[in-house]
Structures are given as C-alpha cells and as structure tokens.
Short mmCIF file of C-alpha atoms and ligand atoms in Angstrom, two decimals:
data_model
loop_
_atom_site.label_atom_id
_atom_site.label_comp_id
_atom_site.label_asym_id
_atom_site.label_seq_id
_atom_site.Cartn_x
_atom_site.Cartn_y
_atom_site.Cartn_z
CA MET P 1 37.56 -9.38 -7.01
CA GLU P 2 33.95 -10.19 -8.07
CA LEU P 3 31.62 -7.49 -8.62
CA GLU P 4 28.32 -7.87 -6.22
CA LYS P 5 26.03 -6.47 -8.86
CA PRO P 6 28.20 -6.84 -12.12
CA ASP P 7 24.54 -6.36 -14.28
CA LEU P 8 24.31 -2.81 -12.86
CA TYR P 9 28.00 -1.32 -12.87
CA ARG P 10 31.55 -2.29 -14.16
CA LEU P 11 34.87 -0.54 -12.90
CA SER P 12 36.13 2.49 -14.89
CA GLU P 13 39.60 2.25 -16.34
CA ASP P 14 41.50 3.65 -13.43
CA GLY P 15 39.59 1.39 -11.03
CA ARG P 16 38.78 4.40 -8.56
CA THR P 17 34.99 4.81 -9.65
CA LEU P 18 32.49 2.50 -10.86
CA VAL P 19 30.54 3.37 -14.25
CA LEU P 20 26.78 2.34 -14.78
CA ARG P 21 25.29 0.16 -17.05
CA GLY P 22 22.43 1.83 -18.70
CA GLY P 23 20.76 1.15 -21.95
CA ARG P 24 19.49 3.18 -25.02
CA CYS P 25 16.72 2.48 -27.23
CA ALA P 26 16.97 2.76 -30.83
CA SER P 27 13.24 3.09 -31.23
CA CYS P 28 12.25 5.62 -28.65
CA LYS P 29 16.07 7.33 -28.24
CA GLU P 30 15.39 7.03 -24.35
CA LEU P 31 18.07 6.05 -21.77
CA SER P 32 17.21 3.65 -19.24
CA PHE P 33 18.69 2.03 -16.12
CA PRO P 34 19.81 -0.48 -15.52
CA LEU P 35 20.21 -2.41 -18.63
CA THR P 36 17.96 -5.56 -18.60
CA ARG P 37 17.31 -8.50 -20.24
CA TYR P 38 13.92 -7.82 -21.18
CA GLY P 39 13.53 -4.67 -23.72
CA CYS P 40 13.13 -1.00 -23.39
CA PRO P 41 10.92 -0.35 -20.30
CA LYS P 42 9.80 3.15 -21.81
CA CYS P 43 8.24 1.72 -24.85
CA GLY P 44 8.47 -1.64 -24.87
CA ALA P 45 10.62 -2.52 -27.73
CA GLU P 46 12.25 -5.70 -27.98
CA PRO P 47 15.83 -6.41 -26.62
CA ASP P 48 17.50 -6.19 -29.77
CA GLN P 49 17.00 -2.40 -29.45
CA VAL P 50 18.46 -1.78 -26.63
CA SER P 51 22.39 -1.16 -26.24
CA GLU P 52 24.43 -0.56 -23.65
CA GLU P 53 25.25 2.94 -23.01
CA MET P 54 27.82 3.25 -19.77
CA MET P 55 26.66 6.35 -17.54
CA ASP P 56 29.36 8.15 -15.62
CA GLY P 57 28.17 7.02 -12.12
CA ARG P 58 27.76 11.08 -11.10
CA ALA P 59 24.82 12.05 -9.43
CA GLN P 60 23.13 14.70 -7.38
CA LEU P 61 21.79 13.75 -4.06
CA LEU P 62 18.18 14.69 -3.27
CA THR P 63 17.63 13.33 0.21
CA PHE P 64 18.88 10.57 2.37
CA LEU P 65 18.55 8.90 5.52
CA THR P 66 19.91 6.38 7.98
CA ILE P 67 18.46 3.31 8.24
CA HIS P 68 18.41 1.96 12.15
CA THR P 69 16.68 -1.41 11.59
CA LYS P 70 17.75 -4.57 9.85
CA LEU P 71 15.02 -4.45 7.09
CA ILE P 72 16.58 -7.46 4.78
CA PRO P 73 18.73 -10.13 5.82
CA GLY P 74 22.25 -9.68 5.56
CA MET P 75 22.07 -5.93 6.54
CA THR P 76 23.85 -4.34 9.43
CA PRO P 77 22.89 -1.23 10.19
CA PRO P 78 23.43 1.76 10.29
CA VAL P 79 22.70 2.28 6.74
CA VAL P 80 22.56 5.36 4.96
CA VAL P 81 20.47 5.60 1.62
CA GLY P 82 19.08 8.37 -0.07
CA GLU P 83 17.62 9.19 -3.55
CA ALA P 84 19.49 10.87 -6.07
CA GLU P 85 19.15 11.84 -9.81
CA ILE P 86 21.83 9.34 -11.67
CA ALA P 87 20.92 10.88 -15.33
CA PRO P 88 18.58 13.89 -16.16
CA GLY P 89 15.09 13.21 -14.67
CA MET P 90 16.11 9.67 -13.58
CA ILE P 91 15.67 9.35 -9.89
CA GLU P 92 17.27 5.94 -8.00
CA GLU P 93 17.42 5.03 -4.49
CA ILE P 94 21.40 4.55 -3.73
CA MET P 95 23.31 3.45 -0.89
CA LEU P 96 26.20 5.71 0.56
CA ASP P 97 29.26 5.13 1.80
CA GLY P 98 29.84 5.52 5.51
CA THR P 99 27.70 8.06 7.91
CA GLU P 100 25.21 10.62 7.06
CA GLU P 101 27.34 13.59 8.41
CA ARG P 102 29.13 13.44 4.97
CA TYR P 103 26.33 14.27 3.12
CA SER P 104 24.12 17.30 2.40
CA ASP P 105 21.12 17.54 -0.21
CA GLY P 106 21.77 18.64 -3.46
CA MET P 107 25.57 17.84 -3.43
CA MET P 108 27.36 16.03 -6.37
CA LEU P 109 28.19 12.16 -5.67
CA GLN P 110 30.24 9.57 -7.36
CA ALA P 111 29.65 5.81 -7.84
CA VAL P 112 32.63 4.09 -6.29
CA PRO P 113 33.84 0.62 -5.53
CA VAL P 114 33.65 -0.47 -1.75
CA GLU P 115 34.32 -3.77 -0.39
CA ILE P 116 31.98 -5.56 1.55
CA THR P 117 31.55 -8.97 2.89
CA LYS P 118 28.57 -11.49 1.89
CA GLY P 119 28.49 -14.59 3.84
CA GLU P 120 32.25 -15.87 3.24
CA ALA P 121 32.78 -13.85 0.29
CA THR P 122 34.46 -10.39 -0.38
CA MET P 123 33.01 -8.78 -2.87
CA ILE P 124 32.97 -4.67 -4.55
CA ALA P 125 29.61 -3.22 -4.13
CA CYS P 126 28.48 0.11 -5.54
CA ARG P 127 28.22 3.05 -3.12
CA PHE P 128 27.94 6.68 -3.58
CA ALA P 129 30.65 9.06 -1.99
CA PRO P 130 30.72 13.21 -2.04
CA ALA P 131 32.36 13.48 -5.84
CA GLU P 132 35.89 15.27 -6.32
CA GLY P 133 36.36 18.47 -7.88
CA MET K 1 -17.67 3.27 -19.80
CA VAL K 2 -20.71 2.02 -18.07
CA THR K 3 -20.53 3.24 -14.28
CA LEU K 4 -21.56 1.91 -11.23
CA LYS K 5 -24.58 4.51 -10.84
CA GLU K 6 -25.59 3.81 -14.45
CA ALA K 7 -25.14 -0.24 -14.18
CA ARG K 8 -27.57 -2.27 -11.92
CA PRO K 9 -27.64 -1.03 -8.38
CA VAL K 10 -25.21 -3.23 -5.92
CA TYR K 11 -25.82 -2.98 -2.10
CA VAL K 12 -23.68 -4.34 0.55
CA ILE K 13 -26.02 -6.46 3.12
CA GLY K 14 -23.40 -7.70 5.43
CA VAL K 15 -20.19 -7.45 6.99
CA GLY K 16 -18.31 -9.35 9.29
CA MET K 17 -14.81 -9.84 10.75
CA HIS K 18 -12.20 -12.06 12.88
CA LYS K 19 -10.07 -10.03 14.72
CA TYR K 20 -6.79 -9.01 13.12
CA GLN K 21 -4.18 -10.55 15.58
CA PHE K 22 -0.45 -11.24 15.70
CA VAL K 23 0.92 -14.49 14.06
CA SER K 24 -0.58 -17.20 16.04
CA ASP K 25 -1.95 -20.83 15.53
CA THR K 26 -5.28 -20.08 14.93
CA LEU K 27 -6.40 -21.99 11.74
CA TYR K 28 -7.09 -19.96 8.98
CA ILE K 29 -10.41 -21.77 8.43
CA ASP K 30 -11.55 -20.69 11.63
CA MET K 31 -10.93 -17.26 11.02
CA GLY K 32 -12.65 -17.06 7.87
CA LEU K 33 -15.68 -18.96 8.75
CA THR K 34 -16.16 -16.41 11.62
CA ALA K 35 -15.98 -13.61 9.33
CA VAL K 36 -18.09 -15.40 6.74
CA ARG K 37 -20.77 -16.62 9.31
CA ALA K 38 -21.11 -12.79 10.88
CA ALA K 39 -21.25 -11.24 7.47
CA LEU K 40 -24.16 -13.66 6.75
CA LYS K 41 -25.63 -13.13 10.33
CA ASP K 42 -25.80 -9.55 9.54
CA ALA K 43 -27.15 -9.57 5.91
CA GLY K 44 -29.83 -12.06 7.55
CA ILE K 45 -29.21 -14.67 4.83
CA ALA K 46 -28.02 -18.35 4.27
CA PHE K 47 -25.06 -19.46 2.76
CA PRO K 48 -26.71 -21.46 -0.12
CA GLU K 49 -28.59 -17.83 -1.06
CA VAL K 50 -24.57 -16.88 -1.97
CA GLU K 51 -24.05 -17.53 -5.23
CA SER K 52 -20.35 -16.57 -5.81
CA ALA K 53 -17.34 -15.88 -3.60
CA TYR K 54 -14.11 -13.78 -4.57
CA ILE K 55 -11.30 -14.41 -1.63
CA GLY K 56 -8.52 -12.44 -1.33
CA CYS K 57 -5.62 -14.25 0.21
CA THR K 58 -1.56 -13.73 -0.34
CA GLY K 59 -0.08 -16.41 2.35
CA ILE K 60 -2.07 -19.47 2.71
CA GLY K 61 -1.52 -20.90 -0.46
CA MET K 62 -3.70 -22.62 -3.42
CA ALA K 63 -7.39 -23.05 -3.15
CA ALA K 64 -7.80 -21.55 0.20
CA GLY K 65 -11.23 -20.16 -0.31
CA ARG K 66 -12.75 -23.28 -1.70
CA ILE K 67 -11.32 -25.41 0.92
CA MET K 68 -12.89 -23.16 3.70
CA PHE K 69 -16.27 -23.43 2.11
CA ASN K 70 -16.24 -26.94 2.44
CA HIS K 71 -17.34 -26.60 5.84
CA LEU K 72 -20.24 -24.69 5.19
CA GLY K 73 -21.97 -26.81 2.72
CA SER K 74 -20.84 -27.18 -0.64
CA THR K 75 -23.43 -25.50 -2.53
CA GLY K 76 -21.57 -25.41 -5.61
CA LEU K 77 -20.98 -21.47 -5.43
CA ALA K 78 -18.51 -20.10 -7.93
CA CYS K 79 -15.30 -19.44 -6.41
CA THR K 80 -12.50 -17.40 -7.03
CA GLN K 81 -9.26 -16.87 -5.28
CA VAL K 82 -7.55 -13.03 -5.98
CA GLU K 83 -4.28 -12.00 -4.97
CA ASN K 84 -3.49 -8.21 -5.69
CA ALA K 85 -0.91 -8.04 -2.58
CA SER K 86 -2.17 -5.48 -0.11
CA ALA K 87 -5.27 -4.55 -2.29
CA SER K 88 -5.94 -8.71 -2.30
CA GLY K 89 -9.27 -7.93 -0.59
CA SER K 90 -10.38 -4.71 -2.13
CA SER K 91 -9.84 -6.56 -5.62
CA ALA K 92 -12.03 -9.59 -4.64
CA PHE K 93 -14.55 -6.98 -3.39
CA GLN K 94 -14.24 -5.02 -6.71
CA MET K 95 -14.87 -8.00 -8.71
CA ALA K 96 -18.00 -9.08 -6.39
CA VAL K 97 -19.50 -5.92 -6.96
CA HIS K 98 -18.90 -5.87 -10.63
CA GLU K 99 -20.54 -9.65 -11.45
CA VAL K 100 -23.49 -8.53 -9.33
CA ALA K 101 -23.70 -5.04 -11.38
CA LEU K 102 -23.33 -7.05 -14.63
CA GLY K 103 -26.46 -8.69 -13.75
CA ARG K 104 -24.28 -12.19 -13.91
CA ARG K 105 -25.15 -12.98 -10.01
CA ASP K 106 -27.81 -11.68 -7.65
CA VAL K 107 -25.50 -12.24 -4.05
CA SER K 108 -21.81 -12.63 -3.80
CA ILE K 109 -19.37 -12.27 -1.17
CA ALA K 110 -16.05 -10.91 -1.04
CA VAL K 111 -13.89 -12.76 1.92
CA GLY K 112 -10.15 -11.50 2.87
CA VAL K 113 -8.45 -14.18 5.04
CA ASP K 114 -4.74 -14.47 5.53
CA LYS K 115 -1.81 -15.95 7.66
CA TYR K 116 1.25 -14.28 7.62
CA GLY K 117 3.19 -16.67 4.74
CA ASP K 118 6.58 -16.66 3.07
CA GLN K 119 6.06 -13.25 1.79
CA VAL K 120 7.52 -14.12 -1.44
CA ARG K 121 7.60 -11.40 -3.72
CA ALA K 122 7.36 -11.66 -7.84
CA VAL K 123 10.12 -8.88 -7.66
CA SER K 124 12.68 -11.18 -5.86
CA LYS K 125 12.15 -13.27 -9.16
CA GLU K 126 12.20 -10.37 -11.91
CA ALA K 127 16.41 -11.00 -12.09
CA VAL K 128 16.77 -7.16 -12.29
CA ASN K 129 19.11 -5.83 -9.55
CA ARG K 130 18.54 -2.19 -8.08
CA LEU K 131 21.51 0.02 -6.67
CA SER K 132 19.91 -0.04 -3.18
CA ASP K 133 19.61 -3.05 -1.38
CA THR K 134 16.25 -1.58 0.17
CA ALA K 135 15.01 -0.31 -3.09
CA ALA K 136 11.87 -2.89 -3.12
CA ILE K 137 11.00 -1.85 0.58
CA PRO K 138 7.61 0.71 0.69
CA LEU K 139 8.95 1.56 4.35
CA VAL K 140 12.04 3.23 3.14
CA LYS K 141 10.73 4.50 0.16
CA TYR K 142 7.87 6.65 2.48
CA ALA K 143 10.53 7.23 5.05
CA ILE K 144 12.67 9.28 2.31
CA MET K 145 9.49 10.67 1.26
CA ALA K 146 8.90 12.09 4.71
CA GLU K 147 12.78 13.19 5.20
CA TYR K 148 12.04 15.27 2.01
CA LEU K 149 9.14 16.63 3.26
CA SER K 150 10.72 17.82 6.59
CA LYS K 151 12.95 20.00 4.58
CA GLU K 152 10.56 20.75 2.06
CA LYS K 153 7.16 21.77 3.95
CA GLY K 154 8.42 21.87 7.41
CA LEU K 155 6.79 18.36 8.25
CA THR K 156 7.80 16.91 11.76
CA GLY K 157 8.61 13.57 13.44
CA GLU K 158 5.64 14.75 15.74
CA ASP K 159 3.13 15.45 12.86
CA LEU K 160 4.04 11.50 11.82
CA ALA K 161 3.81 10.65 15.46
CA LEU K 162 -0.14 12.34 15.64
CA VAL K 163 -0.89 9.97 12.78
CA ALA K 164 -0.14 7.19 14.92
CA SER K 165 -1.03 8.46 17.87
CA LYS K 166 -4.82 8.82 16.53
CA ASN K 167 -4.77 5.71 14.79
CA HIS K 168 -3.76 3.67 17.91
CA THR K 169 -6.02 5.18 19.89
CA ASN K 170 -9.12 4.55 17.26
CA ALA K 171 -7.91 1.07 17.30
CA SER K 172 -7.80 0.75 21.36
CA LYS K 173 -11.93 1.53 20.74
CA ASN K 174 -12.21 -1.37 17.88
CA PRO K 175 -12.36 -4.72 19.14
CA PHE K 176 -11.38 -6.20 15.85
CA ALA K 177 -8.02 -4.10 15.47
CA GLN K 178 -4.51 -5.88 16.42
CA PHE K 179 -3.65 -3.33 18.36
CA GLN K 180 -5.78 -2.22 21.67
CA LYS K 181 -3.65 0.50 23.23
CA PRO K 182 -4.07 4.07 22.99
CA ARG K 183 -0.63 5.49 22.34
CA SER K 184 0.47 9.27 22.91
CA VAL K 185 2.69 11.32 20.89
CA GLU K 186 5.49 11.08 23.31
CA GLN K 187 5.32 7.27 23.31
CA VAL K 188 4.91 7.11 19.51
CA LEU K 189 8.31 9.11 19.27
CA ALA K 190 9.87 7.26 21.61
CA ALA K 191 9.38 3.86 19.94
CA ASN K 192 12.53 2.20 18.30
CA THR K 193 13.78 4.27 15.12
CA VAL K 194 13.30 2.19 11.98
CA ALA K 195 14.47 4.78 9.51
CA GLY K 196 15.10 8.48 9.54
CA THR K 197 12.20 10.22 11.51
CA THR K 198 10.04 6.95 11.14
CA THR K 199 9.49 4.65 14.43
CA SER K 200 7.92 1.18 14.69
CA LEU K 201 4.91 2.42 16.25
CA MET K 202 4.00 4.49 12.91
CA CYS K 203 4.14 1.27 10.79
CA CYS K 204 1.59 -0.97 10.36
CA PRO K 205 2.41 -4.72 12.12
CA ARG K 206 2.14 -7.90 10.64
CA GLY K 207 -0.59 -9.98 11.62
CA GLU K 208 -3.40 -12.13 10.39
CA GLY K 209 -7.53 -12.00 10.27
CA ALA K 210 -10.69 -12.53 8.42
CA ALA K 211 -13.31 -10.01 7.12
CA ALA K 212 -15.75 -10.89 4.70
CA ALA K 213 -18.54 -8.46 2.78
CA ILE K 214 -21.92 -9.48 0.94
CA VAL K 215 -23.08 -7.77 -1.95
CA CYS K 216 -26.50 -8.14 -3.75
CA SER K 217 -28.97 -6.62 -5.89
CA GLU K 218 -32.16 -4.74 -5.20
CA GLU K 219 -33.93 -7.88 -6.80
CA ALA K 220 -31.95 -10.16 -4.18
CA ILE K 221 -33.22 -7.65 -1.51
CA ARG K 222 -36.94 -8.06 -2.31
CA ARG K 223 -36.82 -11.73 -3.21
CA LEU K 224 -34.42 -12.55 0.04
CA GLY K 225 -36.57 -10.29 2.43
CA ILE K 226 -33.52 -8.69 3.39
CA THR K 227 -34.05 -5.78 6.18
CA ALA K 228 -30.47 -4.92 7.25
CA GLU K 229 -29.74 -1.62 5.94
CA PRO K 230 -27.94 -1.78 2.33
CA ILE K 231 -25.54 0.57 1.67
CA ARG K 232 -24.77 1.06 -2.03
CA VAL K 233 -21.34 1.22 -3.78
CA THR K 234 -21.68 3.73 -6.13
CA ALA K 235 -17.94 3.64 -7.73
CA SER K 236 -15.20 1.27 -7.90
CA ALA K 237 -11.67 2.01 -9.55
CA LEU K 238 -8.10 0.46 -10.01
CA GLN K 239 -5.14 1.77 -11.74
CA SER K 240 -1.35 0.74 -11.32
CA GLU K 241 1.22 3.39 -11.48
CA LYS K 242 3.17 5.48 -14.00
CA PRO K 243 6.75 6.59 -13.86
CA GLN K 244 7.69 9.04 -11.34
CA GLN K 245 7.41 12.74 -12.12
CA GLY K 246 9.45 15.19 -9.99
CA ARG K 247 9.92 13.85 -6.09
CA GLU K 248 6.43 12.33 -6.08
CA ILE K 249 6.34 8.63 -5.27
CA PRO K 250 4.25 7.19 -8.03
CA SER K 251 1.94 5.39 -5.64
CA VAL K 252 0.96 8.95 -4.22
CA THR K 253 0.52 10.26 -7.79
CA LEU K 254 -1.84 7.29 -8.38
CA ALA K 255 -4.14 7.26 -5.12
CA GLN K 256 -4.87 10.83 -6.54
CA GLU K 257 -5.74 9.37 -9.92
CA VAL K 258 -7.94 7.11 -8.81
CA THR K 259 -9.69 9.08 -6.17
CA GLU K 260 -10.57 11.43 -9.00
CA MET K 261 -12.06 8.18 -11.28
CA VAL K 262 -14.31 7.40 -8.26
CA TYR K 263 -15.31 10.97 -7.47
CA GLN K 264 -16.61 11.26 -10.89
CA GLU K 265 -18.20 7.75 -11.19
CA ALA K 266 -20.20 8.43 -8.06
CA GLY K 267 -20.73 12.29 -8.89
CA ILE K 268 -19.29 13.31 -5.88
CA THR K 269 -16.32 16.01 -4.57
CA ALA K 270 -13.92 15.51 -1.56
CA ALA K 271 -16.06 17.84 0.52
CA ASP K 272 -18.73 15.10 0.14
CA LEU K 273 -16.74 12.69 2.33
CA ASP K 274 -17.58 11.67 6.02
CA CYS K 275 -15.55 9.06 6.71
CA VAL K 276 -12.36 7.60 4.82
CA GLU K 277 -10.36 4.23 5.41
CA LEU K 278 -6.84 4.47 3.58
CA HIS K 279 -3.84 2.63 3.21
CA ASP K 280 -1.35 4.08 6.12
CA ALA K 281 1.05 1.51 6.11
CA PHE K 282 3.31 4.09 7.19
CA ALA K 283 2.16 7.42 9.15
CA ILE K 284 3.38 9.58 6.25
CA GLU K 285 1.07 7.97 3.87
CA GLU K 286 -1.95 9.48 5.58
CA ILE K 287 -0.71 12.64 5.58
CA LEU K 288 0.15 12.40 1.72
CA TYR K 289 -3.05 10.61 0.53
CA THR K 290 -5.50 13.57 2.60
CA GLU K 291 -3.92 16.01 0.39
CA THR K 292 -4.02 14.07 -2.89
CA PHE K 293 -7.72 12.95 -2.14
CA GLY K 294 -8.49 16.74 -1.94
CA LEU K 295 -9.33 16.53 1.80
CA ALA K 296 -6.35 19.19 2.37
CA PRO K 297 -4.63 21.34 0.21
CA LYS K 298 -1.18 20.33 -1.27
CA GLY K 299 1.43 20.47 1.37
CA GLU K 300 -0.76 20.88 4.59
CA GLY K 301 -2.01 17.68 5.52
CA GLN K 302 -0.12 17.90 8.67
CA HIS K 303 -2.32 21.01 9.50
CA PHE K 304 -5.61 19.27 8.25
CA LEU K 305 -4.36 16.68 11.15
CA ARG K 306 -3.39 18.78 13.71
CA ALA K 307 -6.70 20.77 13.51
CA GLY K 308 -8.60 17.95 14.02
CA GLY K 309 -10.15 17.38 10.47
CA SER K 310 -9.42 13.60 10.32
CA ALA K 311 -10.37 12.70 13.78
CA ILE K 312 -13.85 11.20 14.38
CA GLY K 313 -16.38 14.00 14.51
CA GLY K 314 -14.14 15.88 12.47
CA GLN K 315 -14.40 17.26 8.66
CA CYS K 316 -13.92 13.52 7.66
CA CYS K 317 -12.81 11.05 10.16
CA VAL K 318 -9.68 9.46 8.56
CA ASN K 319 -9.29 5.44 9.46
CA SER K 320 -11.51 5.47 12.37
CA SER K 321 -11.06 1.83 12.77
CA GLY K 322 -7.46 2.24 13.62
CA GLY K 323 -6.17 1.80 9.77
CA LEU K 324 -3.35 -0.18 8.74
CA ILE K 325 -1.18 1.17 11.64
CA GLY K 326 -3.96 0.38 14.50
CA GLN K 327 -6.59 -2.14 13.35
CA GLY K 328 -3.38 -4.16 11.25
CA HIS K 329 -2.77 -5.33 7.79
CA PRO K 330 -3.17 -9.14 7.60
CA LEU K 331 -3.09 -8.16 3.58
CA GLY K 332 -6.02 -10.71 2.25
CA PRO K 333 -8.58 -9.10 4.94
CA THR K 334 -7.25 -5.35 4.97
CA GLY K 335 -9.43 -3.81 1.96
CA ILE K 336 -12.60 -5.54 3.19
CA GLY K 337 -12.04 -4.77 6.70
CA GLN K 338 -11.94 -0.90 5.37
CA ILE K 339 -15.72 -1.72 3.65
CA HIS K 340 -16.59 -3.48 7.41
CA GLU K 341 -15.56 -0.21 8.98
CA ILE K 342 -17.16 2.34 6.17
CA VAL K 343 -20.29 0.25 6.25
CA ASN K 344 -20.52 0.49 10.08
CA GLN K 345 -20.19 3.91 10.05
CA LEU K 346 -22.78 4.48 7.30
CA ARG K 347 -25.89 2.70 9.27
CA GLY K 348 -24.87 4.64 12.21
CA ARG K 349 -23.72 1.81 14.42
CA ASN K 350 -20.06 2.43 14.87
CA GLY K 351 -20.10 2.75 18.76
CA GLU K 352 -17.62 5.22 20.29
CA ARG K 353 -15.89 5.68 17.00
CA GLN K 354 -19.18 6.87 14.97
CA GLN K 355 -18.81 9.68 12.82
CA PRO K 356 -21.82 11.99 13.28
CA ASP K 357 -24.15 11.86 10.65
CA ALA K 358 -21.89 9.78 7.94
CA LYS K 359 -23.56 9.42 4.52
CA ILE K 360 -20.73 8.82 2.25
CA GLY K 361 -17.34 7.23 2.80
CA MET K 362 -14.11 5.85 0.75
CA ALA K 363 -12.33 2.89 1.12
CA HIS K 364 -8.44 3.22 -0.07
CA MET K 365 -5.75 0.40 -0.62
CA ILE K 366 -2.20 0.45 -2.33
CA GLY K 367 -0.94 -2.63 -3.58
CA LEU K 368 2.34 -3.64 -3.96
CA GLY K 369 3.59 -3.34 -7.60
CA SER K 370 1.97 -0.82 -7.40
CA ILE K 371 -1.60 -0.79 -7.78
CA ALA K 372 -4.23 1.67 -6.12
CA ILE K 373 -7.82 0.75 -5.78
CA ALA K 374 -10.85 2.93 -4.16
CA HIS K 375 -14.44 2.21 -3.63
CA ILE K 376 -17.09 4.94 -2.52
CA LEU K 377 -20.12 3.85 -0.41
CA GLN K 378 -23.31 5.49 0.31
CA LYS K 379 -26.12 5.66 2.59
CA GLU K 380 -29.62 5.80 0.44
CA VAL K 381 -31.37 8.94 1.86
ZN1 ZN J 401 12.21 2.40 -25.85
#
C-alpha cells in the first residue's frame, strides 16, 4: 500500500512502526527533519552536503488537544494533534492515533502506520501512538 | 542604523476607513476610495498633494492599488503594492514612513484594501510535507500553546473568553468594526469549540474592508497649511522568526524582539504606553503579547487582563478598536486600521472608546511566515 507522505517516513523492517527521514549536514553536523531537496535548513549548505539519516520514530509527547472543527479539506474531526519532541530539542506538530483519552503529557510515543482513505485511495499515514515498553 | 528620531520627523496627518464586513458584493474600489477619501478629508489635503502610495493587499490581484487610483485622478504618483500576509498594511505603512523620513517624498499614503481572496499560501508550493496536516495552521499552534499554558500557568478557557469578551464589547462601540455585538464570557465559552479550549468567538473572522493613513514631513505640514493634529511616528521595526527555543512559539519570541527594538528606537518603555493595538487573531495571543511587550510580567498576562489593565481606562488599553477578533482582520487593511485607532486615541477623539490622556501608542502585527512588525506613535506635547 502507498505511503501518504513518503518523503517523511518509511516502514520499519518488521512493518509495525515507521522510521522518520531526517537529514544530517556534513557542514554543520546538525540533524534536521524532514530531509528536503533544498539543503540544510540550519546552516544553508547545498543539498549534496545533507545525507539521509533515519530517525527511530520515538517521540515524547509534550501537549495535545482535540480539533473539533474541519479546518482543512479532507479532515474528519475529531482529530487529536499535539507537539512532541521527535529528537533532542526538535519539536514537531504530530497527529495522534485514536482519541485523547489514550494520551498524557510526557508519555513516550512511537510513529506507527495507520490506514486512511483519501478520496478513493487507501494509504498508510503516520500517526503517533503510545510506545510499547 | 538611522532611527526615526534622528531622521526627518514623520507625522500621520490623516486616517480613514471603510467598515470591515463579512464577504459581500461590495467592490474593492468602493471600499478603497471610501478609506482614501476619508483620510484626505481628515488631513485636509487634496489627492494631487499625495506623492506616493503603498497599497497593502493580499487577495485582489496584481495592481489593485493603481487601478483604484484611476478613479481619483491619474496624478502620476508613485504606486507600489505590498504583500506581507496579515502584515501587508503594516508593511505598506512602514514603507510610506521610511520614504518620508528619508526625504525622498513629502506626502505618502498607505492604503490597505482587501477582499477575501483564494488564500493561496506559498507554503503550499514549498513541496515539503509535514507530519501533521494542520502544521501550517496558526490556530492549531496557538490552541496547543493555550493547552500547554493551562497546565503550566493555570490559564483557563475563561481567561481566553475574557479577552474575546473585552474585544467584542469594544467592537460593539466601533462603527467600523465587523462585529457589532457585545459578548459576555458565557457567550464566548458557549460558542462552537474549534480546538482544545478555543471557541469560534475567540478567533478573528474572515472579512473585507479598507483603511488608509497619510504621512508627511514637517515641511509639508507648513507648505500645505495642514491644521489636523499631526501624530509623530517615532519607531518602526520588522523582523522574521528564528528557530523555536523551548516551548514558546517563535512568533511570540519575535514579538518581544520587535517591541524591544521599537522601545529603544522611540526611547520609551512598556510603562509609557497608553494604548496598544496588537495581533489577536486568537485570544491566547493577546495574553501572550501583553507579557512579551512587558505590560505584564511573564506568565501573568491573564492577571493583567482580569485586573482591568488592558481595558479602556486601565494601565494601557489593548485593542480598544475590538482588535482582530472584534474589529476584524481583512488582511491588507488590518495594520492600517490599527494606525487609525491609535491616531484617534492620541488625538483624543475616540468617543466612547477613548483612553484618558493617551499620549503614546503602539501597533503590532504578525504576518504568516512569520514576521512581526511594530510602530510607535506619539502625540507631540
Ligand atoms: Zn548544515
């Protein structure tokens, strides 16, 4: 099945989790996410200086809430989103699987593949869920 | 850097508005001309005296300003359209101010005029996906911040509702405001929940409208025999955001940076401010900015609000126009509508919404991206 945003993540080897596609800059040594075609967003180095570095998809949940209103086309509320630290000092907005009762601030999360439908197509999207163990 | 205090003094001599309103069939040219003519009348000058124009506009299309001026007489004035998202009008005003300060022009007009357009954002053409589908929606960022602060600092939904209630109530006394009904805290809380504790009445509406401000030099005031009370622009600053540090939203950190720049340029502190118009696209922003501006200690914005510090008649009235939440946020005009409100405050002609003895005011906007911009206006005493 097709990935919804293949530029951001890949299925892990066992297919149960997702790994995130970061970039490591040879010039400033910094990790950035996501890996883009444009180069290093930290120091501005050319794209050939940035190489792909897979991130394990583990994240610490900082804050979350439920969106109750359809804010963008194709969205079916309620949707739970939050901010999580996906690498040390790297805070990203993420989408959480299921309802907010499953979550609490500070808990560890794991990026997981979740089937979604977009128009006619079924795809694998990245959602975060409570990490096992 | 040359400051506006060292450069040739620049004064606002006329302001005008067309009411902000919900999307309608009103032609943009009718709205724009209404605001421009009102500003000319306020200044007591004729259109041919205006040497240059900066038009803040996001949703109408190319050359909106020059087409509008066809209907005022093609005087040959320099004409530049300015797009800086929500801060388009503020940036147009800054460019007019700088041009007069530099001595290249004596009289310049900043006009903001907008219709609710297709809202295309360049971020959608960046070809970079984000993990969250709502990552580019400011509302979600601010609602998450409100959620964080509710646990961290005890900020409540009622605090957010108090901001919205104050601003809707101020707007109900402003004939140019999009919303005309006073709203109680209970009504704001009972409105549709959008995200977390944020309800629809805590968010600015979509709309359209126009606002204009004419700036000029001392020389022009003498030469044109202007009798309208001039209000001096003593500081102007714009910066864009840096990477997020800790939990603070970059636009909030940035708002602090630009206000520190304008305080320094004008030689004032937060304690000198009598009235502020700030970017309250969402109620949480007003609480955060009153802190970053130094009106309230960090983490105590809600106490400043509850104590009436930001009410008309309080320490420094905030968004006496109704702000983006109450007066409205038609994008192009918004920043110039703020100048309209502050000039009226400093001239002491703001009617029911008059801040007693107002002498110094600040206008602040955020533009998508994000950028922050601030201006200080002062009554000459
Ligand atoms: Zn780099």
